[in-house]
PDB file of C-alpha atoms and ligand atoms in Angstrom:
ATOM      1  CA  MET Y   1      -9.275  -0.410   2.653  1.00  0.00           C
ATOM      2  CA  LYS Y   2      -6.154   1.575   3.615  1.00  0.00           C
ATOM      3  CA  SER Y   3      -3.849  -0.985   2.035  1.00  0.00           C
ATOM      4  CA  GLN Y   4      -5.900  -1.110  -1.200  1.00  0.00           C
ATOM      5  CA  LEU Y   5      -6.025   2.677  -1.399  1.00  0.00           C
ATOM      6  CA  LEU Y   6      -2.284   2.978  -0.777  1.00  0.00           C
ATOM      7  CA  ASN Y   7      -1.631   0.297  -3.356  1.00  0.00           C
ATOM      8  CA  ILE Y   8      -3.404   2.294  -6.074  1.00  0.00           C
ATOM      9  CA  LEU Y   9      -1.850   5.615  -5.002  1.00  0.00           C
ATOM     10  CA  ASN Y  10       1.645   4.075  -4.909  1.00  0.00           C
ATOM     11  CA  GLN Y  11       1.248   2.733  -8.458  1.00  0.00           C
ATOM     12  CA  ASN Y  12       0.441   6.180  -9.869  1.00  0.00           C
ATOM     13  CA  ASN Y  13       2.886   9.065 -10.053  1.00  0.00           C
ATOM     14  CA  GLU Y  14       0.167  11.353 -11.413  1.00  0.00           C
ATOM     15  CA  PHE Y  15      -2.904  12.648  -9.618  1.00  0.00           C
ATOM     16  CA  ILE Y  16      -5.703  10.120  -9.536  1.00  0.00           C
ATOM     17  CA  SER Y  17      -9.263  11.333  -9.238  1.00  0.00           C
ATOM     18  CA  GLY Y  18     -11.597  10.591  -6.346  1.00  0.00           C
ATOM     19  CA  GLU Y  19     -14.058   9.253  -8.940  1.00  0.00           C
ATOM     20  CA  THR Y  20     -11.558   6.683 -10.269  1.00  0.00           C
ATOM     21  CA  LEU Y  21     -10.583   5.637  -6.744  1.00  0.00           C
ATOM     22  CA  SER Y  22     -14.198   5.233  -5.700  1.00  0.00           C
ATOM     23  CA  GLN Y  23     -14.899   3.053  -8.775  1.00  0.00           C
ATOM     24  CA  HIS Y  24     -11.829   0.861  -8.131  1.00  0.00           C
ATOM     25  CA  LEU Y  25     -12.596   0.392  -4.460  1.00  0.00           C
ATOM     26  CA  GLY Y  26     -16.385   0.275  -4.627  1.00  0.00           C
ATOM     27  CA  VAL Y  27     -16.982   3.034  -2.060  1.00  0.00           C
ATOM     28  CA  SER Y  28     -18.234   6.624  -2.310  1.00  0.00           C
ATOM     29  CA  ARG Y  29     -15.986   9.614  -3.039  1.00  0.00           C
ATOM     30  CA  VAL Y  30     -16.742  10.894   0.456  1.00  0.00           C
ATOM     31  CA  ALA Y  31     -15.497   7.614   1.917  1.00  0.00           C
ATOM     32  CA  ILE Y  32     -12.303   7.952  -0.158  1.00  0.00           C
ATOM     33  CA  TRP Y  33     -11.804  11.491   1.116  1.00  0.00           C
ATOM     34  CA  LYS Y  34     -12.245  10.324   4.735  1.00  0.00           C
ATOM     35  CA  HIS Y  35      -9.685   7.527   4.269  1.00  0.00           C
ATOM     36  CA  ILE Y  36      -7.248  10.003   2.712  1.00  0.00           C
ATOM     37  CA  GLN Y  37      -7.658  12.280   5.723  1.00  0.00           C
ATOM     38  CA  LYS Y  38      -6.965   9.372   8.095  1.00  0.00           C
ATOM     39  CA  LEU Y  39      -3.839   8.431   6.161  1.00  0.00           C
ATOM     40  CA  GLN Y  40      -2.643  12.042   6.220  1.00  0.00           C
ATOM     41  CA  ALA Y  41      -3.148  12.074   9.996  1.00  0.00           C
ATOM     42  CA  CYS Y  42      -0.947   8.929  10.160  1.00  0.00           C
ATOM     43  CA  GLY Y  43       1.901  10.809   8.455  1.00  0.00           C
ATOM     44  CA  TYR Y  44       1.316   9.978   4.767  1.00  0.00           C
ATOM     45  CA  ASP Y  45       2.069  12.991   2.588  1.00  0.00           C
ATOM     46  CA  ILE Y  46      -0.836  12.889   0.112  1.00  0.00           C
ATOM     47  CA  HIS Y  47      -1.440  15.965  -2.041  1.00  0.00           C
ATOM     48  CA  SER Y  48      -5.022  16.717  -2.993  1.00  0.00           C
ATOM     49  CA  GLY Y  49      -6.254  19.138  -5.658  1.00  0.00           C
ATOM     50  CA  PRO Y  50      -8.758  19.549  -8.486  1.00  0.00           C
ATOM     51  CA  LYS Y  51      -7.264  16.537 -10.314  1.00  0.00           C
ATOM     52  CA  GLY Y  52      -7.562  14.254  -7.296  1.00  0.00           C
ATOM     53  CA  TYR Y  53      -4.935  12.717  -5.024  1.00  0.00           C
ATOM     54  CA  ARG Y  54      -1.231  11.967  -5.319  1.00  0.00           C
ATOM     55  CA  ILE Y  55       1.011  10.309  -2.722  1.00  0.00           C
ATOM     56  CA  VAL Y  56       4.378  11.968  -2.232  1.00  0.00           C
ATOM     57  CA  ARG Y  57       5.829  10.176   0.777  1.00  0.00           C
ATOM     58  CA  SER Y  58       4.923   7.355   3.178  1.00  0.00           C
ATOM     59  CA  PRO Y  59       6.168   7.229   6.768  1.00  0.00           C
ATOM     60  CA  ASP Y  60       8.440   4.332   7.735  1.00  0.00           C
ATOM     61  CA  THR Y  61       5.915   3.123  10.286  1.00  0.00           C
ATOM     62  CA  PRO Y  62       4.991  -0.566  10.532  1.00  0.00           C
ATOM     63  CA  TYR Y  63       1.247   0.059  10.460  1.00  0.00           C
ATOM     64  CA  PRO Y  64      -0.773  -3.173  10.086  1.00  0.00           C
ATOM     65  CA  TRP Y  65      -1.993  -2.209   6.591  1.00  0.00           C
ATOM     66  CA  GLU Y  66       1.640  -1.886   5.410  1.00  0.00           C
ATOM     67  CA  ILE Y  67       1.838  -5.710   5.548  1.00  0.00           C
ATOM     68  CA  PRO Y  68      -1.596  -6.497   4.052  1.00  0.00           C
ATOM     69  CA  GLU Y  69      -1.281 -10.289   4.184  1.00  0.00           C
ATOM     70  CA  ARG Y  70      -0.701 -10.063   7.961  1.00  0.00           C
ATOM     71  CA  GLU Y  71      -2.926  -7.071   8.695  1.00  0.00           C
ATOM     72  CA  SER Y  72      -5.521  -8.912  10.817  1.00  0.00           C
ATOM     73  CA  ARG Y  73      -2.799 -10.394  13.044  1.00  0.00           C
ATOM     74  CA  ILE Y  74      -0.864  -7.145  13.670  1.00  0.00           C
ATOM     75  CA  HIS Y  75      -1.689  -5.115  16.766  1.00  0.00           C
ATOM     76  CA  TYR Y  76      -0.010  -1.724  16.489  1.00  0.00           C
ATOM     77  CA  PHE Y  77       0.445   0.786  19.324  1.00  0.00           C
ATOM     78  CA  GLU Y  78       2.092   4.179  19.260  1.00  0.00           C
ATOM     79  CA  THR Y  79       3.181   3.559  22.795  1.00  0.00           C
ATOM     80  CA  ALA Y  80       2.813   0.627  25.189  1.00  0.00           C
ATOM     81  CA  ALA Y  81       4.229  -0.257  28.592  1.00  0.00           C
ATOM     82  CA  SER Y  82       5.616  -3.503  27.138  1.00  0.00           C
ATOM     83  CA  THR Y  83       4.509  -5.476  24.082  1.00  0.00           C
ATOM     84  CA  MET Y  84       5.169  -8.627  26.169  1.00  0.00           C
ATOM     85  CA  ASP Y  85       2.220  -7.890  28.458  1.00  0.00           C
ATOM     86  CA  ILE Y  86      -0.202  -7.218  25.592  1.00  0.00           C
ATOM     87  CA  ALA Y  87       0.950 -10.319  23.714  1.00  0.00           C
ATOM     88  CA  ARG Y  88       0.547 -12.504  26.798  1.00  0.00           C
ATOM     89  CA  GLY Y  89      -3.057 -11.308  27.217  1.00  0.00           C
ATOM     90  CA  LEU Y  90      -3.812 -11.995  23.549  1.00  0.00           C
ATOM     91  CA  ALA Y  91      -2.142 -15.426  23.659  1.00  0.00           C
ATOM     92  CA  ARG Y  92      -4.134 -16.475  26.727  1.00  0.00           C
ATOM     93  CA  LYS Y  93      -7.319 -15.421  24.949  1.00  0.00           C
ATOM     94  CA  GLY Y  94      -6.452 -17.707  22.025  1.00  0.00           C
ATOM     95  CA  CYS Y  95      -5.111 -15.335  19.333  1.00  0.00           C
ATOM     96  CA  PRO Y  96      -3.763 -17.101  16.200  1.00  0.00           C
ATOM     97  CA  ASP Y  97      -0.199 -18.242  15.518  1.00  0.00           C
ATOM     98  CA  PHE Y  98       2.047 -15.408  14.288  1.00  0.00           C
ATOM     99  CA  THR Y  99       0.071 -12.644  15.986  1.00  0.00           C
ATOM    100  CA  ILE Y 100       2.355  -9.605  16.279  1.00  0.00           C
ATOM    101  CA  VAL Y 101       2.216  -6.803  18.822  1.00  0.00           C
ATOM    102  CA  ILE Y 102       4.247  -3.749  17.798  1.00  0.00           C
ATOM    103  CA  ALA Y 103       4.906  -0.527  19.700  1.00  0.00           C
ATOM    104  CA  GLU Y 104       6.681   2.580  18.406  1.00  0.00           C
ATOM    105  CA  THR Y 105       7.971   3.235  21.919  1.00  0.00           C
ATOM    106  CA  GLN Y 106       7.693   1.371  25.216  1.00  0.00           C
ATOM    107  CA  THR Y 107       7.558   3.004  28.614  1.00  0.00           C
ATOM    108  CA  SER Y 108       8.521  -0.173  30.556  1.00  0.00           C
ATOM    109  CA  GLY Y 109      10.282  -2.288  27.945  1.00  0.00           C
ATOM    110  CA  ARG Y 110      11.590  -5.488  29.547  1.00  0.00           C
ATOM    111  CA  GLY Y 111      14.907  -7.226  28.955  1.00  0.00           C
ATOM    112  CA  ARG Y 112      16.405 -10.531  30.116  1.00  0.00           C
ATOM    113  CA  MET Y 113      17.534 -11.038  33.718  1.00  0.00           C
ATOM    114  CA  ASP Y 114      15.053  -8.426  35.037  1.00  0.00           C
ATOM    115  CA  ARG Y 115      16.648  -5.571  33.107  1.00  0.00           C
ATOM    116  CA  ASN Y 116      14.875  -2.716  31.335  1.00  0.00           C
ATOM    117  CA  TRP Y 117      14.923  -2.353  27.572  1.00  0.00           C
ATOM    118  CA  PHE Y 118      15.446   1.239  26.451  1.00  0.00           C
ATOM    119  CA  SER Y 119      12.810   1.749  23.711  1.00  0.00           C
ATOM    120  CA  PRO Y 120      13.044   5.192  22.081  1.00  0.00           C
ATOM    121  CA  GLU Y 121      11.477   6.172  18.752  1.00  0.00           C
ATOM    122  CA  GLY Y 122      13.216   4.787  15.658  1.00  0.00           C
ATOM    123  CA  GLY Y 123      13.788   1.297  17.051  1.00  0.00           C
ATOM    124  CA  LEU Y 124      11.690  -1.763  16.256  1.00  0.00           C
ATOM    125  CA  TYR Y 125       9.939  -3.343  19.250  1.00  0.00           C
ATOM    126  CA  PHE Y 126       7.557  -6.240  18.859  1.00  0.00           C
ATOM    127  CA  THR Y 127       6.405  -9.500  20.368  1.00  0.00           C
ATOM    128  CA  LEU Y 128       5.427 -12.498  18.281  1.00  0.00           C
ATOM    129  CA  VAL Y 129       2.927 -15.043  19.544  1.00  0.00           C
ATOM    130  CA  LEU Y 130       4.015 -18.430  18.201  1.00  0.00           C
ATOM    131  CA  ARG Y 131       2.124 -21.689  18.629  1.00  0.00           C
ATOM    132  CA  PRO Y 132       4.503 -24.473  17.598  1.00  0.00           C
ATOM    133  CA  HIS Y 133       3.233 -28.048  17.977  1.00  0.00           C
ATOM    134  CA  ILE Y 134       6.107 -29.161  20.188  1.00  0.00           C
ATOM    135  CA  PRO Y 135       6.590 -30.318  23.788  1.00  0.00           C
ATOM    136  CA  PRO Y 136       7.960 -27.685  26.232  1.00  0.00           C
ATOM    137  CA  VAL Y 137      11.442 -29.289  26.287  1.00  0.00           C
ATOM    138  CA  MET Y 138      11.795 -28.384  22.621  1.00  0.00           C
ATOM    139  CA  SER Y 139      10.887 -24.721  23.105  1.00  0.00           C
ATOM    140  CA  PRO Y 140      14.542 -23.484  22.918  1.00  0.00           C
ATOM    141  CA  LEU Y 141      14.293 -24.475  19.242  1.00  0.00           C
ATOM    142  CA  VAL Y 142      11.997 -21.515  18.699  1.00  0.00           C
ATOM    143  CA  ASN Y 143      14.464 -19.079  20.325  1.00  0.00           C
ATOM    144  CA  PHE Y 144      17.499 -20.360  18.448  1.00  0.00           C
ATOM    145  CA  CYS Y 145      15.646 -20.455  15.144  1.00  0.00           C
ATOM    146  CA  THR Y 146      14.351 -16.905  15.635  1.00  0.00           C
ATOM    147  CA  ALA Y 147      17.800 -15.627  16.618  1.00  0.00           C
ATOM    148  CA  PHE Y 148      19.345 -17.250  13.541  1.00  0.00           C
ATOM    149  CA  VAL Y 149      16.706 -15.889  11.144  1.00  0.00           C
ATOM    150  CA  LEU Y 150      16.973 -12.423  12.694  1.00  0.00           C
ATOM    151  CA  THR Y 151      20.774 -12.394  12.369  1.00  0.00           C
ATOM    152  CA  ARG Y 152      20.650 -13.551   8.741  1.00  0.00           C
ATOM    153  CA  THR Y 153      17.977 -10.983   7.870  1.00  0.00           C
ATOM    154  CA  LEU Y 154      20.057  -8.202   9.426  1.00  0.00           C
ATOM    155  CA  GLN Y 155      23.090  -9.373   7.433  1.00  0.00           C
ATOM    156  CA  GLU Y 156      21.307  -9.744   4.115  1.00  0.00           C
ATOM    157  CA  PHE Y 157      18.659  -7.033   4.282  1.00  0.00           C
ATOM    158  CA  CYS Y 158      20.588  -4.291   6.124  1.00  0.00           C
ATOM    159  CA  GLY Y 159      24.049  -5.279   4.854  1.00  0.00           C
ATOM    160  CA  VAL Y 160      25.636  -5.359   8.328  1.00  0.00           C
ATOM    161  CA  GLU Y 161      28.066  -7.878   9.847  1.00  0.00           C
ATOM    162  CA  ALA Y 162      25.647  -9.238  12.427  1.00  0.00           C
ATOM    163  CA  ARG Y 163      26.631 -12.222  14.611  1.00  0.00           C
ATOM    164  CA  VAL Y 164      24.695 -13.933  17.360  1.00  0.00           C
ATOM    165  CA  LYS Y 165      25.951 -14.059  20.948  1.00  0.00           C
ATOM    166  CA  TRP Y 166      24.692 -17.014  22.970  1.00  0.00           C
ATOM    167  CA  PRO Y 167      21.860 -17.451  23.414  1.00  0.00           C
ATOM    168  CA  ASN Y 168      20.160 -14.777  21.312  1.00  0.00           C
ATOM    169  CA  ASP Y 169      21.687 -11.305  21.388  1.00  0.00           C
ATOM    170  CA  VAL Y 170      22.680  -9.928  18.011  1.00  0.00           C
ATOM    171  CA  LEU Y 171      25.995  -8.068  17.887  1.00  0.00           C
ATOM    172  CA  ILE Y 172      27.712  -5.992  15.234  1.00  0.00           C
ATOM    173  CA  HIS Y 173      31.464  -5.566  15.771  1.00  0.00           C
ATOM    174  CA  GLY Y 174      30.929  -6.752  19.353  1.00  0.00           C
ATOM    175  CA  ARG Y 175      28.206  -4.219  20.160  1.00  0.00           C
ATOM    176  CA  LYS Y 176      24.610  -5.229  20.844  1.00  0.00           C
ATOM    177  CA  VAL Y 177      22.069  -4.260  18.230  1.00  0.00           C
ATOM    178  CA  SER Y 178      19.203  -6.541  19.215  1.00  0.00           C
ATOM    179  CA  GLY Y 179      17.947  -8.613  22.128  1.00  0.00           C
ATOM    180  CA  MET Y 180      15.244 -11.250  22.577  1.00  0.00           C
ATOM    181  CA  LEU Y 181      13.072 -12.170  25.510  1.00  0.00           C
ATOM    182  CA  SER Y 182      10.812 -15.205  25.528  1.00  0.00           C
ATOM    183  CA  GLU Y 183       7.875 -16.409  27.605  1.00  0.00           C
ATOM    184  CA  MET Y 184       6.264 -19.792  27.286  1.00  0.00           C
ATOM    185  CA  GLU Y 185       3.128 -21.451  28.594  1.00  0.00           C
ATOM    186  CA  ALA Y 186       2.263 -25.116  28.186  1.00  0.00           C
ATOM    187  CA  ALA Y 187      -0.655 -27.432  28.862  1.00  0.00           C
ATOM    188  CA  ASP Y 188      -0.880 -31.239  28.634  1.00  0.00           C
ATOM    189  CA  ASP Y 189       2.804 -31.481  27.761  1.00  0.00           C
ATOM    190  CA  GLN Y 190       2.328 -29.314  24.645  1.00  0.00           C
ATOM    191  CA  VAL Y 191       3.428 -25.723  24.171  1.00  0.00           C
ATOM    192  CA  SER Y 192       0.367 -23.414  24.208  1.00  0.00           C
ATOM    193  CA  PHE Y 193       2.411 -20.422  23.103  1.00  0.00           C
ATOM    194  CA  VAL Y 194       5.952 -19.110  22.998  1.00  0.00           C
ATOM    195  CA  ASN Y 195       6.031 -15.333  22.931  1.00  0.00           C
ATOM    196  CA  ILE Y 196       9.218 -13.906  21.524  1.00  0.00           C
ATOM    197  CA  GLY Y 197       9.866 -10.242  22.221  1.00  0.00           C
ATOM    198  CA  ILE Y 198      12.416  -8.609  19.963  1.00  0.00           C
ATOM    199  CA  GLY Y 199      13.996  -5.198  20.360  1.00  0.00           C
ATOM    200  CA  ILE Y 200      16.148  -3.919  17.492  1.00  0.00           C
ATOM    201  CA  ASN Y 201      18.123  -0.698  17.628  1.00  0.00           C
ATOM    202  CA  MET Y 202      17.329   0.172  14.047  1.00  0.00           C
ATOM    203  CA  ASN Y 203      17.230   3.914  13.306  1.00  0.00           C
ATOM    204  CA  ASN Y 204      17.534   5.213  16.860  1.00  0.00           C
ATOM    205  CA  ASP Y 205      20.587   6.752  18.496  1.00  0.00           C
ATOM    206  CA  LEU Y 206      21.872   5.395  21.791  1.00  0.00           C
ATOM    207  CA  PRO Y 207      23.004   7.302  24.856  1.00  0.00           C
ATOM    208  CA  SER Y 208      26.778   7.746  25.065  1.00  0.00           C
ATOM    209  CA  ASP Y 209      26.830   5.957  28.434  1.00  0.00           C
ATOM    210  CA  LEU Y 210      25.858   2.710  26.647  1.00  0.00           C
ATOM    211  CA  PRO Y 211      29.075   1.954  24.701  1.00  0.00           C
ATOM    212  CA  SER Y 212      28.276  -1.765  24.524  1.00  0.00           C
ATOM    213  CA  ALA Y 213      25.230  -1.080  22.312  1.00  0.00           C
ATOM    214  CA  THR Y 214      24.815   0.304  18.825  1.00  0.00           C
ATOM    215  CA  SER Y 215      22.145   0.725  16.148  1.00  0.00           C
ATOM    216  CA  ILE Y 216      21.905  -0.187  12.475  1.00  0.00           C
ATOM    217  CA  LYS Y 217      21.847   3.521  11.619  1.00  0.00           C
ATOM    218  CA  ASN Y 218      24.985   4.222  13.660  1.00  0.00           C
ATOM    219  CA  ILE Y 219      26.849   1.290  12.102  1.00  0.00           C
ATOM    220  CA  SER Y 220      25.856   1.737   8.466  1.00  0.00           C
ATOM    221  CA  GLY Y 221      25.435   5.526   8.452  1.00  0.00           C
ATOM    222  CA  LYS Y 222      21.995   5.222   6.877  1.00  0.00           C
ATOM    223  CA  THR Y 223      18.513   4.278   7.955  1.00  0.00           C
ATOM    224  CA  CYS Y 224      16.943   0.908   7.167  1.00  0.00           C
ATOM    225  CA  SER Y 225      13.220   0.687   6.397  1.00  0.00           C
ATOM    226  CA  ARG Y 226      11.632  -0.764   9.520  1.00  0.00           C
ATOM    227  CA  LYS Y 227       8.407  -1.785   7.803  1.00  0.00           C
ATOM    228  CA  ALA Y 228      10.183  -3.533   4.926  1.00  0.00           C
ATOM    229  CA  PHE Y 229      12.594  -5.219   7.346  1.00  0.00           C
ATOM    230  CA  LEU Y 230       9.776  -6.481   9.548  1.00  0.00           C
ATOM    231  CA  SER Y 231       7.863  -7.897   6.596  1.00  0.00           C
ATOM    232  CA  GLU Y 232      10.989  -9.660   5.278  1.00  0.00           C
ATOM    233  CA  PHE Y 233      11.915 -11.060   8.705  1.00  0.00           C
ATOM    234  CA  LEU Y 234       8.397 -12.401   9.356  1.00  0.00           C
ATOM    235  CA  ASP Y 235       8.265 -14.116   5.950  1.00  0.00           C
ATOM    236  CA  ARG Y 236      11.647 -15.732   6.493  1.00  0.00           C
ATOM    237  CA  LEU Y 237      10.780 -16.834  10.018  1.00  0.00           C
ATOM    238  CA  GLU Y 238       7.415 -18.290   9.051  1.00  0.00           C
ATOM    239  CA  ASN Y 239       9.068 -20.306   6.273  1.00  0.00           C
ATOM    240  CA  ARG Y 240      11.747 -21.637   8.602  1.00  0.00           C
ATOM    241  CA  ILE Y 241      10.060 -22.209  11.946  1.00  0.00           C
ATOM    242  CA  HIS Y 242       7.629 -24.869  10.859  1.00  0.00           C
ATOM    243  CA  GLN Y 243      10.446 -27.375  10.339  1.00  0.00           C
ATOM    244  CA  PRO Y 244      11.194 -28.498  13.899  1.00  0.00           C
ATOM    245  CA  ASP Y 245      14.633 -30.045  13.346  1.00  0.00           C
ATOM    246  CA  MET Y 246      16.591 -29.004  16.420  1.00  0.00           C
ATOM    247  CA  ALA Y 247      19.959 -30.318  15.217  1.00  0.00           C
ATOM    248  CA  LYS Y 248      19.644 -28.347  11.961  1.00  0.00           C
ATOM    249  CA  VAL Y 249      18.564 -25.188  13.783  1.00  0.00           C
ATOM    250  CA  ILE Y 250      21.596 -25.407  16.084  1.00  0.00           C
ATOM    251  CA  GLU Y 251      23.921 -25.940  13.111  1.00  0.00           C
ATOM    252  CA  GLU Y 252      22.468 -22.836  11.428  1.00  0.00           C
ATOM    253  CA  TRP Y 253      22.764 -20.862  14.642  1.00  0.00           C
ATOM    254  CA  LYS Y 254      26.439 -21.899  14.965  1.00  0.00           C
ATOM    255  CA  SER Y 255      27.131 -20.699  11.424  1.00  0.00           C
ATOM    256  CA  CYS Y 256      26.648 -17.111  12.567  1.00  0.00           C
ATOM    257  CA  SER Y 257      27.820 -17.384  16.171  1.00  0.00           C
ATOM    258  CA  ALA Y 258      30.004 -14.709  17.740  1.00  0.00           C
ATOM    259  CA  THR Y 259      30.462 -16.782  20.910  1.00  0.00           C
ATOM    260  CA  LEU Y 260      32.084 -20.065  19.881  1.00  0.00           C
ATOM    261  CA  GLY Y 261      35.838 -20.005  20.376  1.00  0.00           C
ATOM    262  CA  GLN Y 262      35.669 -17.002  22.706  1.00  0.00           C
ATOM    263  CA  GLN Y 263      36.749 -16.744  26.327  1.00  0.00           C
ATOM    264  CA  VAL Y 264      33.482 -16.099  28.144  1.00  0.00           C
ATOM    265  CA  ARG Y 265      32.047 -15.350  31.551  1.00  0.00           C
ATOM    266  CA  ILE Y 266      28.511 -16.616  32.140  1.00  0.00           C
ATOM    267  CA  VAL Y 267      26.599 -14.917  34.897  1.00  0.00           C
ATOM    268  CA  SER Y 268      23.371 -16.515  36.077  1.00  0.00           C
ATOM    269  CA  HIS Y 269      21.320 -16.612  39.261  1.00  0.00           C
ATOM    270  CA  GLN Y 270      23.390 -19.703  40.162  1.00  0.00           C
ATOM    271  CA  GLY Y 271      26.773 -17.930  39.949  1.00  0.00           C
ATOM    272  CA  VAL Y 272      29.592 -17.252  37.511  1.00  0.00           C
ATOM    273  CA  THR Y 273      31.301 -19.670  35.109  1.00  0.00           C
ATOM    274  CA  LYS Y 274      34.475 -18.717  33.230  1.00  0.00           C
ATOM    275  CA  GLY Y 275      36.161 -20.513  30.370  1.00  0.00           C
ATOM    276  CA  LYS Y 276      36.252 -21.038  26.616  1.00  0.00           C
ATOM    277  CA  ALA Y 277      32.951 -21.468  24.746  1.00  0.00           C
ATOM    278  CA  VAL Y 278      33.614 -24.654  22.776  1.00  0.00           C
ATOM    279  CA  ASP Y 279      30.210 -25.735  21.459  1.00  0.00           C
ATOM    280  CA  VAL Y 280      26.439 -25.573  21.713  1.00  0.00           C
ATOM    281  CA  ASP Y 281      24.748 -28.921  22.291  1.00  0.00           C
ATOM    282  CA  PRO Y 282      21.635 -30.074  20.373  1.00  0.00           C
ATOM    283  CA  ASN Y 283      19.431 -28.667  23.159  1.00  0.00           C
ATOM    284  CA  GLY Y 284      20.976 -25.216  22.931  1.00  0.00           C
ATOM    285  CA  ALA Y 285      23.145 -25.470  26.064  1.00  0.00           C
ATOM    286  CA  LEU Y 286      26.506 -23.694  25.830  1.00  0.00           C
ATOM    287  CA  LEU Y 287      29.502 -25.942  26.524  1.00  0.00           C
ATOM    288  CA  VAL Y 288      32.249 -24.090  28.362  1.00  0.00           C
ATOM    289  CA  ARG Y 289      35.725 -25.561  29.004  1.00  0.00           C
ATOM    290  CA  THR Y 290      36.851 -24.196  32.376  1.00  0.00           C
ATOM    291  CA  ALA Y 291      40.466 -23.684  33.517  1.00  0.00           C
ATOM    292  CA  ASP Y 292      40.698 -27.208  34.991  1.00  0.00           C
ATOM    293  CA  GLY Y 293      39.645 -28.720  31.640  1.00  0.00           C
ATOM    294  CA  THR Y 294      36.136 -29.784  32.635  1.00  0.00           C
ATOM    295  CA  ILE Y 295      33.261 -29.065  30.296  1.00  0.00           C
ATOM    296  CA  LYS Y 296      30.324 -27.277  31.885  1.00  0.00           C
ATOM    297  CA  LYS Y 297      26.877 -27.234  30.322  1.00  0.00           C
ATOM    298  CA  ILE Y 298      25.182 -23.859  30.696  1.00  0.00           C
ATOM    299  CA  TYR Y 299      21.461 -23.634  30.054  1.00  0.00           C
ATOM    300  CA  TYR Y 300      20.750 -20.052  31.058  1.00  0.00           C
ATOM    301  CA  GLY Y 301      22.626 -16.855  31.843  1.00  0.00           C
ATOM    302  CA  ASP Y 302      24.215 -13.705  30.618  1.00  0.00           C
ATOM    303  CA  CYS Y 303      27.183 -14.369  28.376  1.00  0.00           C
ATOM    304  CA  ILE Y 304      29.997 -11.830  28.419  1.00  0.00           C
ATOM    305  CA  HIS Y 305      32.759 -12.157  25.845  1.00  0.00           C
ATOM    306  CA  ALA Y 306      36.214 -11.491  27.320  1.00  0.00           C
ATOM    307  CA  SER Y 307      37.067  -9.511  24.177  1.00  0.00           C
ATOM    308  CA  SER Y 308      34.267  -7.000  24.783  1.00  0.00           C
TER     309      SER Y 308
HETATM  310  C1  BTN F   1      17.387  -8.477  26.220  1.00  0.00           C
HETATM  311  O1  BTN F   1      18.327  -8.477  25.441  1.00  0.00           O
HETATM  312  O2  BTN F   1      17.548  -8.269  27.421  1.00  0.00           O
HETATM  313  C2  BTN F   1      16.016  -8.726  25.665  1.00  0.00           C
HETATM  314  C3  BTN F   1      15.373  -7.466  25.165  1.00  0.00           C
HETATM  315  C4  BTN F   1      13.980  -7.675  24.624  1.00  0.00           C
HETATM  316  C5  BTN F   1      13.305  -6.368  24.289  1.00  0.00           C
HETATM  317  C6  BTN F   1      12.013  -6.549  23.564  1.00  0.00           C
HETATM  318  S1  BTN F   1      11.388  -5.045  22.897  1.00  0.00           S
HETATM  319  C7  BTN F   1       9.889  -5.820  22.508  1.00  0.00           C
HETATM  320  C8  BTN F   1       9.567  -6.734  23.666  1.00  0.00           C
HETATM  321  N1  BTN F   1       8.861  -5.994  24.692  1.00  0.00           N
HETATM  322  C9  BTN F   1       9.574  -5.903  25.822  1.00  0.00           C
HETATM  323  O3  BTN F   1       9.202  -5.341  26.853  1.00  0.00           O
HETATM  324  N2  BTN F   1      10.732  -6.539  25.675  1.00  0.00           N
HETATM  325  C10 BTN F   1      10.864  -7.135  24.363  1.00  0.00           C
END
């Protein structure tokens, strides 16, 4: 109902009467008035007067009804501890493919390698529940594909020079603008779900003691619509992810890599590897040429570019 009501209001610059709205939507004028009140409470600036209702401004909030075709699969929270925990619960209960859990802010946002993810207002924080029909060994495909699609969408939709740092951080001019965290569960040698948590510093500012990070707003000097961005990214990802061609995904990922050719230091629970990042193999492992000329295959870790 909210999306249909907003649709009509957004198409009319003039006041539109409660009577007309109730006829279009097949509900009473009182019901229309109640929906208008709810929308106003959600931050929509809707003027009401003797001639009816007129929308003046919509908040840039990714409410489920802002993406009507996905509304039933979007779970929106003003605040959550971590969208990862909610998404895991939903996935285990059998929620559909492409379920999305969004939070305006997180109180215990989680990052890779047991770090916290700072999640203030203005950023975009969500976890996607994906159910690809692939064996667990192919699950990196989902991460690389998502990282590629996210980087391209940032480039083309926000007009920023985004590049991807192995495996899936997005950088602009060497500073981190987005990170991804994934969790997978499998049964009978098939992936049950891969949950991909994405944090994007979109319209938020960052503390000055975090010089290695930036936001889209800080880089471009203007805000980017979070709800329009999310809708665009989800459409692009859904179109791309159902073609499980790992070699092609890795080629696409390489086309926007910030890591290849760089001197890197990879820190993992197993230790530190230093050298030049020369390639990414078809499974997503980073190939690093160390000082003695040997090529090491790195499957997991934190990648630090020497130039940063
Ligand atoms: C990283 O770069 O360390 C990964 C950061 C992932 C952050 C996102 S924000 C949405 C989702 N919920 C979380 O708690 N973490 C991920």
